[in-house]
Amino acid sequence: MIEYVKGEIVEITPAYAVIDVHGVGYGLNISLNTFSAIQGKNEARLWVYEAIREDAYVLFGFGTKEERDMFLLLITVSGVGANTARVILSELTVAELCNVIATGNERILKGVKGIGLKTAQRIIVDLKDKIPQELGVQEFRSTGTQTSVPQINAAQKQVRDEAVGALTMLGFSPAPTQKVVNAILKEHPDAPVEQVVKMALKQIK
């Protein structure tokens, strides 16, 4: 069992990272929050979850042990797979998710791709007594985003391409994803890629 990997960051996108550990490159699926935590660094330690299936062996990496622990709790809920759990942890931090669950805010969870009302209710019911109590409970409000006619300049192309690529890896269709990303960049032309992805996650349905 791989507990964590620690080494040089060879490649990183908002949804994927390659960590070189003594000459062996480990490819790990990551959340947007983990990307934000390790972006710009030369080295990183990522806590690992190994998804072993008959047809695939996939690694998920997390910037903190708390994020991995929350991921492990999420995938115990019926209807929540590894990729859906990663999308949830891309839109919400661990502390925010704990607050959402503790306060029974199913509306926030319903806004996540792949989460319907019944699944949101199951997450709250199944995990309410399991979330880390030391994080406390605070009121959490989602931030709205606005759509507009998409037009971006050449300087934003790299941010757009990286954001669309990351969202595609998270399971969104490329065409509507690009439309949303373009609209976000129109409204927020200086937004970094992780902010664009996070805002897009609140808009794409």
mmCIF file of C-alpha atoms in Angstrom:
data_model
loop_
_atom_site.group_PDB
_atom_site.id
_atom_site.type_symbol
_atom_site.label_atom_id
_atom_site.label_comp_id
_atom_site.label_asym_id
_atom_site.label_seq_id
_atom_site.Cartn_x
_atom_site.Cartn_y
_atom_site.Cartn_z
ATOM 1 C CA MET A 1 0.000 0.000 0.000
ATOM 2 C CA ILE A 2 1.252 3.475 -0.913
ATOM 3 C CA GLU A 3 0.699 5.908 1.968
ATOM 4 C CA TYR A 4 2.189 8.970 0.274
ATOM 5 C CA VAL A 5 4.657 9.999 -2.409
ATOM 6 C CA LYS A 6 7.217 12.745 -1.954
ATOM 7 C CA GLY A 7 9.401 14.115 -4.701
ATOM 8 C CA GLU A 8 9.867 16.559 -7.550
ATOM 9 C CA ILE A 9 6.814 17.888 -9.364
ATOM 10 C CA VAL A 10 7.476 17.005 -12.996
ATOM 11 C CA GLU A 11 4.085 17.903 -14.431
ATOM 12 C CA ILE A 12 1.000 19.537 -12.987
ATOM 13 C CA THR A 13 -2.445 20.561 -14.242
ATOM 14 C CA PRO A 14 -5.515 21.478 -12.183
ATOM 15 C CA ALA A 15 -6.559 17.810 -12.258
ATOM 16 C CA TYR A 16 -3.346 15.783 -12.576
ATOM 17 C CA ALA A 17 0.197 15.725 -11.215
ATOM 18 C CA VAL A 18 3.304 13.670 -11.911
ATOM 19 C CA ILE A 19 5.695 13.283 -8.980
ATOM 20 C CA ASP A 20 9.222 11.949 -9.575
ATOM 21 C CA VAL A 21 10.299 9.765 -6.648
ATOM 22 C CA HIS A 22 13.900 8.644 -7.134
ATOM 23 C CA GLY A 23 13.471 8.254 -10.872
ATOM 24 C CA VAL A 24 9.976 6.749 -10.807
ATOM 25 C CA GLY A 25 7.164 9.015 -12.019
ATOM 26 C CA TYR A 26 3.854 8.614 -10.212
ATOM 27 C CA GLY A 27 0.819 9.998 -12.038
ATOM 28 C CA LEU A 28 -1.898 11.072 -9.619
ATOM 29 C CA ASN A 29 -5.375 12.465 -10.107
ATOM 30 C CA ILE A 30 -5.734 15.514 -7.882
ATOM 31 C CA SER A 31 -8.440 17.927 -6.769
ATOM 32 C CA LEU A 32 -8.419 21.620 -7.517
ATOM 33 C CA ASN A 33 -7.672 22.347 -3.860
ATOM 34 C CA THR A 34 -4.571 20.149 -3.990
ATOM 35 C CA PHE A 35 -3.503 21.861 -7.213
ATOM 36 C CA SER A 36 -3.788 25.243 -5.509
ATOM 37 C CA ALA A 37 -1.724 23.983 -2.564
ATOM 38 C CA ILE A 38 1.215 22.662 -4.615
ATOM 39 C CA GLN A 39 1.160 24.925 -7.676
ATOM 40 C CA GLY A 40 4.435 26.793 -8.099
ATOM 41 C CA LYS A 41 6.392 24.433 -5.857
ATOM 42 C CA ASN A 42 9.308 22.282 -6.993
ATOM 43 C CA GLU A 43 8.529 19.399 -4.647
ATOM 44 C CA ALA A 44 5.443 18.036 -2.931
ATOM 45 C CA ARG A 45 4.212 15.270 -0.698
ATOM 46 C CA LEU A 46 0.850 13.858 -1.711
ATOM 47 C CA TRP A 47 -1.167 11.456 0.392
ATOM 48 C CA VAL A 48 -2.357 8.599 -1.798
ATOM 49 C CA TYR A 49 -5.503 6.582 -2.412
ATOM 50 C CA GLU A 50 -5.121 3.575 -4.709
ATOM 51 C CA ALA A 51 -8.173 2.703 -6.806
ATOM 52 C CA ILE A 52 -7.593 -0.861 -7.956
ATOM 53 C CA ARG A 53 -10.056 -2.342 -10.425
ATOM 54 C CA GLU A 54 -9.960 -5.235 -12.878
ATOM 55 C CA ASP A 55 -9.357 -2.882 -15.792
ATOM 56 C CA ALA A 56 -7.384 -0.066 -14.159
ATOM 57 C CA TYR A 57 -4.993 0.970 -11.408
ATOM 58 C CA VAL A 58 -5.489 4.638 -10.620
ATOM 59 C CA LEU A 59 -3.777 6.820 -8.020
ATOM 60 C CA PHE A 60 -5.392 9.823 -6.362
ATOM 61 C CA GLY A 61 -3.197 12.364 -4.595
ATOM 62 C CA PHE A 62 -4.113 14.818 -1.832
ATOM 63 C CA GLY A 63 -2.239 17.802 -0.468
ATOM 64 C CA THR A 64 -3.268 17.019 3.114
ATOM 65 C CA LYS A 65 -4.152 13.895 5.031
ATOM 66 C CA GLU A 66 -7.439 15.557 6.023
ATOM 67 C CA GLU A 67 -8.453 15.886 2.384
ATOM 68 C CA ARG A 68 -7.712 12.204 1.785
ATOM 69 C CA ASP A 69 -9.690 11.257 4.902
ATOM 70 C CA MET A 70 -12.675 13.226 3.617
ATOM 71 C CA PHE A 71 -12.313 11.601 0.188
ATOM 72 C CA LEU A 72 -12.360 8.164 1.853
ATOM 73 C CA LEU A 73 -15.534 9.094 3.730
ATOM 74 C CA LEU A 74 -17.228 10.373 0.583
ATOM 75 C CA ILE A 75 -16.636 7.188 -1.409
ATOM 76 C CA THR A 76 -18.312 5.125 1.317
ATOM 77 C CA VAL A 77 -21.597 6.839 0.432
ATOM 78 C CA SER A 78 -23.754 4.960 -2.056
ATOM 79 C CA GLY A 79 -23.726 6.740 -5.417
ATOM 80 C CA VAL A 80 -20.473 8.625 -4.815
ATOM 81 C CA GLY A 81 -17.526 7.299 -6.811
ATOM 82 C CA ALA A 82 -13.912 8.383 -6.716
ATOM 83 C CA ASN A 83 -14.245 10.915 -9.525
ATOM 84 C CA THR A 84 -17.393 12.453 -8.033
ATOM 85 C CA ALA A 85 -15.639 12.734 -4.673
ATOM 86 C CA ARG A 86 -12.752 14.498 -6.393
ATOM 87 C CA VAL A 87 -15.167 16.967 -8.033
ATOM 88 C CA ILE A 88 -16.747 17.689 -4.644
ATOM 89 C CA LEU A 89 -13.299 18.340 -3.163
ATOM 90 C CA SER A 90 -12.476 20.580 -6.104
ATOM 91 C CA GLU A 91 -15.470 22.799 -5.449
ATOM 92 C CA LEU A 92 -15.355 22.760 -1.642
ATOM 93 C CA THR A 93 -12.482 22.731 0.823
ATOM 94 C CA VAL A 94 -12.542 20.119 3.582
ATOM 95 C CA ALA A 95 -13.627 22.736 6.114
ATOM 96 C CA GLU A 96 -16.395 24.022 3.835
ATOM 97 C CA LEU A 97 -17.636 20.494 3.142
ATOM 98 C CA CYS A 98 -17.672 19.703 6.854
ATOM 99 C CA ASN A 99 -19.774 22.809 7.435
ATOM 100 C CA VAL A 100 -22.146 21.911 4.606
ATOM 101 C CA ILE A 101 -22.659 18.411 6.000
ATOM 102 C CA ALA A 102 -22.952 19.544 9.614
ATOM 103 C CA THR A 103 -25.568 22.171 8.758
ATOM 104 C CA GLY A 104 -27.467 19.871 6.371
ATOM 105 C CA ASN A 105 -27.040 22.258 3.456
ATOM 106 C CA GLU A 106 -28.127 19.902 0.681
ATOM 107 C CA ARG A 107 -28.529 22.823 -1.742
ATOM 108 C CA ILE A 108 -24.762 23.297 -1.946
ATOM 109 C CA LEU A 109 -24.142 19.604 -2.594
ATOM 110 C CA LYS A 110 -26.847 19.495 -5.269
ATOM 111 C CA GLY A 111 -24.862 22.105 -7.181
ATOM 112 C CA VAL A 112 -22.004 19.651 -7.732
ATOM 113 C CA LYS A 113 -21.947 17.682 -10.994
ATOM 114 C CA GLY A 114 -23.257 14.152 -10.480
ATOM 115 C CA ILE A 115 -24.946 14.936 -7.156
ATOM 116 C CA GLY A 116 -28.725 14.834 -7.147
ATOM 117 C CA LEU A 117 -31.058 15.467 -4.234
ATOM 118 C CA LYS A 118 -31.058 11.870 -2.975
ATOM 119 C CA THR A 119 -27.274 11.577 -3.140
ATOM 120 C CA ALA A 120 -26.856 14.925 -1.377
ATOM 121 C CA GLN A 121 -29.186 13.750 1.371
ATOM 122 C CA ARG A 122 -27.309 10.445 1.689
ATOM 123 C CA ILE A 123 -23.987 12.270 2.036
ATOM 124 C CA ILE A 124 -25.393 14.420 4.825
ATOM 125 C CA VAL A 125 -27.096 11.553 6.661
ATOM 126 C CA ASP A 126 -24.219 9.077 6.293
ATOM 127 C CA LEU A 127 -21.393 11.473 7.156
ATOM 128 C CA LYS A 128 -22.920 13.902 9.650
ATOM 129 C CA ASP A 129 -21.643 11.886 12.603
ATOM 130 C CA LYS A 130 -18.308 11.050 10.955
ATOM 131 C CA ILE A 131 -16.893 14.418 9.876
ATOM 132 C CA PRO A 132 -13.990 15.848 11.900
ATOM 133 C CA GLN A 133 -15.680 17.676 14.765
ATOM 134 C CA GLU A 134 -12.567 19.718 15.537
ATOM 135 C CA LEU A 135 -13.139 21.747 12.381
ATOM 136 C CA GLY A 136 -16.252 23.241 13.944
ATOM 137 C CA VAL A 137 -19.403 24.448 12.224
ATOM 138 C CA GLN A 138 -19.628 27.768 10.458
ATOM 139 C CA GLU A 139 -22.219 29.207 8.129
ATOM 140 C CA PHE A 140 -21.220 28.616 4.518
ATOM 141 C CA ARG A 141 -22.662 30.426 1.536
ATOM 142 C CA SER A 142 -21.945 29.584 -2.059
ATOM 143 C CA THR A 143 -20.681 32.375 -4.289
ATOM 144 C CA GLY A 144 -22.643 33.002 -7.450
ATOM 145 C CA THR A 145 -21.071 33.495 -10.854
ATOM 146 C CA GLN A 146 -22.357 35.284 -13.894
ATOM 147 C CA THR A 147 -22.467 34.183 -17.497
ATOM 148 C CA SER A 148 -21.913 36.409 -20.504
ATOM 149 C CA VAL A 149 -21.167 36.269 -24.188
ATOM 150 C CA PRO A 150 -17.745 34.623 -24.412
ATOM 151 C CA GLN A 151 -14.867 36.572 -25.922
ATOM 152 C CA ILE A 152 -11.276 36.188 -24.699
ATOM 153 C CA ASN A 153 -7.979 37.547 -25.895
ATOM 154 C CA ALA A 154 -4.856 35.638 -26.910
ATOM 155 C CA ALA A 155 -3.173 36.213 -23.540
ATOM 156 C CA GLN A 156 -5.893 34.155 -21.835
ATOM 157 C CA LYS A 157 -5.658 31.188 -24.193
ATOM 158 C CA GLN A 158 -3.337 29.166 -21.960
ATOM 159 C CA VAL A 159 -5.562 29.655 -18.925
ATOM 160 C CA ARG A 160 -8.605 28.704 -20.984
ATOM 161 C CA ASP A 161 -6.974 25.575 -22.416
ATOM 162 C CA GLU A 162 -5.708 24.408 -19.022
ATOM 163 C CA ALA A 163 -9.083 25.023 -17.390
ATOM 164 C CA VAL A 164 -11.008 23.213 -20.137
ATOM 165 C CA GLY A 165 -8.515 20.332 -20.023
ATOM 166 C CA ALA A 166 -8.875 20.001 -16.256
ATOM 167 C CA LEU A 167 -12.677 20.123 -16.381
ATOM 168 C CA THR A 168 -12.716 17.535 -19.165
ATOM 169 C CA MET A 169 -10.611 15.220 -16.969
ATOM 170 C CA LEU A 170 -13.172 15.760 -14.212
ATOM 171 C CA GLY A 171 -15.892 14.424 -16.515
ATOM 172 C CA PHE A 172 -17.387 17.502 -18.175
ATOM 173 C CA SER A 173 -18.095 17.720 -21.914
ATOM 174 C CA PRO A 174 -15.553 19.942 -23.752
ATOM 175 C CA ALA A 175 -17.975 22.090 -25.795
ATOM 176 C CA PRO A 176 -20.209 23.462 -23.015
ATOM 177 C CA THR A 177 -17.178 23.617 -20.713
ATOM 178 C CA GLN A 178 -15.300 25.903 -23.088
ATOM 179 C CA LYS A 179 -18.324 28.165 -23.404
ATOM 180 C CA VAL A 180 -18.533 28.563 -19.626
ATOM 181 C CA VAL A 181 -14.773 29.108 -19.275
ATOM 182 C CA ASN A 182 -14.803 31.757 -22.006
ATOM 183 C CA ALA A 183 -17.631 33.552 -20.237
ATOM 184 C CA ILE A 184 -15.758 33.480 -16.929
ATOM 185 C CA LEU A 185 -12.618 34.882 -18.527
ATOM 186 C CA LYS A 186 -14.712 37.639 -20.092
ATOM 187 C CA GLU A 187 -15.937 38.651 -16.645
ATOM 188 C CA HIS A 188 -12.657 37.929 -14.836
ATOM 189 C CA PRO A 189 -9.830 38.391 -17.374
ATOM 190 C CA ASP A 190 -7.034 38.165 -14.782
ATOM 191 C CA ALA A 191 -8.302 35.071 -12.966
ATOM 192 C CA PRO A 192 -5.759 32.253 -12.505
ATOM 193 C CA VAL A 193 -6.598 28.824 -13.840
ATOM 194 C CA GLU A 194 -7.580 27.315 -10.469
ATOM 195 C CA GLN A 195 -10.065 30.135 -9.852
ATOM 196 C CA VAL A 196 -11.525 29.710 -13.336
ATOM 197 C CA VAL A 197 -12.004 25.970 -12.767
ATOM 198 C CA LYS A 198 -13.605 26.530 -9.381
ATOM 199 C CA MET A 199 -16.013 29.097 -10.786
ATOM 200 C CA ALA A 200 -16.843 26.823 -13.724
ATOM 201 C CA LEU A 201 -17.695 23.978 -11.367
ATOM 202 C CA LYS A 202 -20.473 26.150 -9.953
ATOM 203 C CA GLN A 203 -21.933 26.864 -13.396
ATOM 204 C CA ILE A 204 -21.677 23.716 -15.508
ATOM 205 C CA LYS A 205 -24.635 21.384 -15.222
#
